[in-house]
Rosetta silent file (secondary structure, phi, psi, omega in degrees, C-alpha in Angstrom):
SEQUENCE: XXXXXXXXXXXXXXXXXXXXXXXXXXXXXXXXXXXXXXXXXXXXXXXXXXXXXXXXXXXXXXXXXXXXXXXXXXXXXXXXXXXXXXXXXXXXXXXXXXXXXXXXXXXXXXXXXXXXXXXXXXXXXXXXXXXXXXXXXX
SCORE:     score description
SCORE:     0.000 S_00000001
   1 L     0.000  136.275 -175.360   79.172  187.938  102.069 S_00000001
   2 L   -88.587  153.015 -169.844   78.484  188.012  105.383 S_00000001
   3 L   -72.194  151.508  154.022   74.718  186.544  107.308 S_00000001
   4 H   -45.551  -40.397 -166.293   72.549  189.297  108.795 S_00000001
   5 H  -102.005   28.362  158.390   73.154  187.653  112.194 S_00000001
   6 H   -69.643  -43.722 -152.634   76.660  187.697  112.038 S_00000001
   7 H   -79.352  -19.798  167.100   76.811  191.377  111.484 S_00000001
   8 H   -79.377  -25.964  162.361   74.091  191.986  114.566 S_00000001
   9 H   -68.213  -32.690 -177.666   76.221  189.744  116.726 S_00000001
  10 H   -66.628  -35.661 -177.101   79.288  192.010  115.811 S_00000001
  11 H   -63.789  -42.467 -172.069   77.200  195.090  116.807 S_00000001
  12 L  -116.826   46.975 -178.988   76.708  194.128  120.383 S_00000001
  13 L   -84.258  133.225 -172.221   80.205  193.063  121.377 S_00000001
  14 L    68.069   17.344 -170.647   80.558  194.745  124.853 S_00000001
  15 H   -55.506  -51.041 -152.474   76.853  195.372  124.949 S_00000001
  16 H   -53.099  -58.491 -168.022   77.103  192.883  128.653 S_00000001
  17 H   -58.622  -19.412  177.769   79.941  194.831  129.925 S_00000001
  18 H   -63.895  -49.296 -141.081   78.117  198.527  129.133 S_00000001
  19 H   -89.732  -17.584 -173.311   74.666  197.603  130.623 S_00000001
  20 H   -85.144  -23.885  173.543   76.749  195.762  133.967 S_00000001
  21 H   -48.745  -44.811 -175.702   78.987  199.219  134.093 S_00000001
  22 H  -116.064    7.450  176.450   75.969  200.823  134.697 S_00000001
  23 H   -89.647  -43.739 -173.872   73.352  198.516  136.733 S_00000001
  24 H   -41.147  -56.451 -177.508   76.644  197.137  138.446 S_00000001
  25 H   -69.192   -7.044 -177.000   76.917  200.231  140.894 S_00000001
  26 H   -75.328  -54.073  164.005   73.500  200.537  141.834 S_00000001
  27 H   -24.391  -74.449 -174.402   73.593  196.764  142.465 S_00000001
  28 H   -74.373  -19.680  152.772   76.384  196.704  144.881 S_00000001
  29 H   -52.554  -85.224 -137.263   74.448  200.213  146.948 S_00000001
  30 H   -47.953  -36.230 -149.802   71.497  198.027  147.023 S_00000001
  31 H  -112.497  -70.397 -153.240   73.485  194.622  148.839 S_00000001
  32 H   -35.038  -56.113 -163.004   76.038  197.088  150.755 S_00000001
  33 H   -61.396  -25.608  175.828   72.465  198.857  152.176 S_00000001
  34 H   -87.984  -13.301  160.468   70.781  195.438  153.189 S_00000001
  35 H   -95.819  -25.384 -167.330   73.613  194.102  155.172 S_00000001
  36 H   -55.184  -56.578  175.177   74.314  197.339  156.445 S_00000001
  37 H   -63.782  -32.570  171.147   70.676  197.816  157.564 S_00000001
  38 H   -46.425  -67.407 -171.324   70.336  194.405  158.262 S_00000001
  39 H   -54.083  -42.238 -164.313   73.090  194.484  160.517 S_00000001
  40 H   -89.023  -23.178  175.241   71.761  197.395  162.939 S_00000001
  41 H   -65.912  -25.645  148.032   68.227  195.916  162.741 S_00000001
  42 H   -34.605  -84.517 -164.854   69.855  192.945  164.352 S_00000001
  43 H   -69.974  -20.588  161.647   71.549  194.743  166.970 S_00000001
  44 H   -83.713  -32.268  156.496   68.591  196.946  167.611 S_00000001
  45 H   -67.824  -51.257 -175.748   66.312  193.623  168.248 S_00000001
  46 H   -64.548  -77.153  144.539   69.035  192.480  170.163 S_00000001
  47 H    25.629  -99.737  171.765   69.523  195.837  172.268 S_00000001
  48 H   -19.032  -54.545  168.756   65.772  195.416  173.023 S_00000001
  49 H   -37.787  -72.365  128.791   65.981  192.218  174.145 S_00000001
  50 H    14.203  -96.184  140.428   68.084  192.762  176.436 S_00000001
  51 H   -19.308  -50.460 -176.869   66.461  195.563  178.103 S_00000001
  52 H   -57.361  -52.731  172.520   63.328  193.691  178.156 S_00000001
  53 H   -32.451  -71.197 -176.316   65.405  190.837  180.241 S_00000001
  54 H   -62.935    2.722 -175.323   66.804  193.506  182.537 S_00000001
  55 H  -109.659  -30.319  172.703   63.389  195.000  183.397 S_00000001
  56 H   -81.911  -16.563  152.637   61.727  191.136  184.115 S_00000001
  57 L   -99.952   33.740  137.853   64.776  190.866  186.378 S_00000001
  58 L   -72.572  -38.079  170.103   64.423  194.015  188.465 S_00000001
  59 L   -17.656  -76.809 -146.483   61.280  192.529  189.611 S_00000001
  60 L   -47.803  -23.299 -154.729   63.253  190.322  192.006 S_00000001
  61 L   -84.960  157.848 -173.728   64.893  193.065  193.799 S_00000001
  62 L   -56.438  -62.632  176.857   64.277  194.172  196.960 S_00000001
  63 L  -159.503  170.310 -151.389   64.457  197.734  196.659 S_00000001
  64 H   -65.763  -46.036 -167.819   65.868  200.141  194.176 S_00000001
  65 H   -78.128   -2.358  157.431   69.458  199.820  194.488 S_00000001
  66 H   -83.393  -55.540  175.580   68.866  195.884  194.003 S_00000001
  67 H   -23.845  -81.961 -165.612   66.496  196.535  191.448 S_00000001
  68 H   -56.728  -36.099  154.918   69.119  198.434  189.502 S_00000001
  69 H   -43.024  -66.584  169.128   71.574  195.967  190.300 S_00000001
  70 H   -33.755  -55.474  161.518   69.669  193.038  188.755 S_00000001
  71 H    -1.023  -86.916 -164.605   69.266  195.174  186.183 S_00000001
  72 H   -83.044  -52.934  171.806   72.054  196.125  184.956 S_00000001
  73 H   -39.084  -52.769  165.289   73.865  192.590  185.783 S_00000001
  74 H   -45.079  -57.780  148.561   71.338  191.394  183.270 S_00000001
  75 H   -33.735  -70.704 -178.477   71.549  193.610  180.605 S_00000001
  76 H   -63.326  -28.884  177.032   75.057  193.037  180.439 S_00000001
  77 H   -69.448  -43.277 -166.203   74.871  188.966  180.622 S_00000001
  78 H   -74.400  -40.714 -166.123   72.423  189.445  177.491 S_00000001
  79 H   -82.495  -28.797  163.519   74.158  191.480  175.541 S_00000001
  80 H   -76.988   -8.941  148.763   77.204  189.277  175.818 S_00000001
  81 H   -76.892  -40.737 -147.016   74.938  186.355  174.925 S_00000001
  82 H  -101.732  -33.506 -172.931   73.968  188.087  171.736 S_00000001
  83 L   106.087   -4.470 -154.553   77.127  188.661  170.497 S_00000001
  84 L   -92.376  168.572  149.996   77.109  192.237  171.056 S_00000001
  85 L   -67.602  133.710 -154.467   79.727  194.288  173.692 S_00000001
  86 L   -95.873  -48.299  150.831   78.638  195.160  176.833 S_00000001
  87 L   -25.146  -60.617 -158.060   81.128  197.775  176.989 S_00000001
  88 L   -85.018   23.302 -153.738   79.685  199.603  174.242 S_00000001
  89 E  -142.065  101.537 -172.169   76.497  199.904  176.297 S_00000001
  90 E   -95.960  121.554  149.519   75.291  202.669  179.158 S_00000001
  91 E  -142.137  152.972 -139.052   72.636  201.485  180.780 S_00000001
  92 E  -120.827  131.359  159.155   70.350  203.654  182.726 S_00000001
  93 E  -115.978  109.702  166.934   68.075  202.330  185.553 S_00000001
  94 E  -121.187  139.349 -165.831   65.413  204.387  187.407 S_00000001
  95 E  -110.328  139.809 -161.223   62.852  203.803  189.682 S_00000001
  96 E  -150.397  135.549 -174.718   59.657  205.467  189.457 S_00000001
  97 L   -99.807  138.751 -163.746   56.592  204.843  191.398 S_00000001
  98 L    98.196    7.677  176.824   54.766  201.803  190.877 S_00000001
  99 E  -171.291 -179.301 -172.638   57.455  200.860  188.153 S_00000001
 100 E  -155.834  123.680 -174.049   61.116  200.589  187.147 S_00000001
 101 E  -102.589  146.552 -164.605   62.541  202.353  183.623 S_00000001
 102 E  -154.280  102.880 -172.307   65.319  200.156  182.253 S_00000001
 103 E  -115.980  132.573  167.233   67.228  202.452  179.385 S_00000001
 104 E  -138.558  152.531  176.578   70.240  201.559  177.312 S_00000001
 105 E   -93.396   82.835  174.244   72.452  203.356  174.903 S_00000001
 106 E  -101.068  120.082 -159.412   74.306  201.136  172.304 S_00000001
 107 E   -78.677  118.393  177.802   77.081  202.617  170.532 S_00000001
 108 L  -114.420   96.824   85.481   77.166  200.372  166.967 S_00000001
 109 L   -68.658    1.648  168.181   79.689  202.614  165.079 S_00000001
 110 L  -120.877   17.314  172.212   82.386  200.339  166.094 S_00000001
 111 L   -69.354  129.077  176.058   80.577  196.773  164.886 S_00000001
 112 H   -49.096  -73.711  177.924   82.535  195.264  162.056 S_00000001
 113 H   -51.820    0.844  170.762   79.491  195.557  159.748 S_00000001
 114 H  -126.453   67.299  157.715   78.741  199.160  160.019 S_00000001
 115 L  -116.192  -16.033  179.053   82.125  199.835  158.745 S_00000001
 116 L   -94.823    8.713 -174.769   80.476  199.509  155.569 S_00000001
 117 H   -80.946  -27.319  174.943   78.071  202.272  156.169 S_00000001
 118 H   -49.567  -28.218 -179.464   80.409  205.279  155.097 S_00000001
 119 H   -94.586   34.100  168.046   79.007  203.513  151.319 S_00000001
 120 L  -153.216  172.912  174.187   75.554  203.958  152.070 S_00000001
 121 L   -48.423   90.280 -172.282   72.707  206.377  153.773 S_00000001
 122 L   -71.060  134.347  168.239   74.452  205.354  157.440 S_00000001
 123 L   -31.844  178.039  148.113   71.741  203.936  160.398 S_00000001
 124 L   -61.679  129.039  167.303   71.905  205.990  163.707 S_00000001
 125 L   -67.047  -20.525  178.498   75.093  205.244  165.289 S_00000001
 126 E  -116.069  137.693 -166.580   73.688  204.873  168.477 S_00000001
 127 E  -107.035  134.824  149.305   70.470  202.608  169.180 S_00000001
 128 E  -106.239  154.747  150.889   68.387  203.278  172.468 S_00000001
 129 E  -146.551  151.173 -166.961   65.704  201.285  173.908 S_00000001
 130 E  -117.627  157.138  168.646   63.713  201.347  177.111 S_00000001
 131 L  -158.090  135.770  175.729   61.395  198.974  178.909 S_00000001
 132 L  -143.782  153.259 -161.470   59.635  199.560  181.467 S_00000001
 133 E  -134.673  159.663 -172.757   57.908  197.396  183.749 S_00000001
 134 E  -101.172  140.635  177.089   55.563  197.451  186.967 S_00000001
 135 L  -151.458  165.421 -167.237   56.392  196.683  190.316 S_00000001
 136 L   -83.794  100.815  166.052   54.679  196.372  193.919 S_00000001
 137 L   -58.739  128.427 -165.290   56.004  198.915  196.638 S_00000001
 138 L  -116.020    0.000    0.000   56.474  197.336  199.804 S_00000001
């Protein structure tokens, strides 16, 4: 004759493998969506950064087409400090009066980690941010 808990341990043979079959895919959304998201909230702080950099070095310039130089040169040294491509980055300078607009466009659809986004709700592929800062007309 067989115990009681033998025959309730026989009863839930594959129970683990049922209940991971069906928490498992939810699971692996959930971690795909947090590095995904992770990943562009990175690159959108970095992005920002960036831009903030190139708009405290427009100050220095002279006049607009330094200004935008300074800029831009900046922008790009940051983003290549960051890890990010430079390349994959328009950035827009304009002068305005009494200030300098410092805009960039970063394409992250080609970043190794948002290759994983086709399994989840995907970010924006492209992040912008702006900064804009005041300066003294001479």
């Amino acid at each position: 004759m067989r115990s009681y808990a033998r025959i309730r341990g026989a009863e839930r043979e594959g129970a683990a493998a049922v209940e991971f079959a069906l928490v498992g895919p939810v699971f692996f959304l959930l971690l795909v969506g947090m590095v995904v998201y992770g990943a562009w909230f990175w690159m959108a702080h970095s992005v920002q950064s960036a831009v903030s950099e190139g708009a405290r070095a427009a100050i220095a310039g002279l006049d607009a087409a330094e200004r935008e130089q300074l800029a831009r040169e900046v922008v790009e040294a940051q983003l290549k400090d960051l890890g990010l491509k430079a390349a994959d980055a328009v950035v827009g300078v304009r002068a305005e009066p009494g200030r300098v607009r410092v805009e960039v466009a970063y394409d992250a659809g080609d970043h190794p980690l948002m290759a994983l986004s086709p399994l989840t709700v995907p970010p924006p592929r492209t992040i912008r941010r702006a900064a804009v800062i005041r300066v003294e007309e001479s």
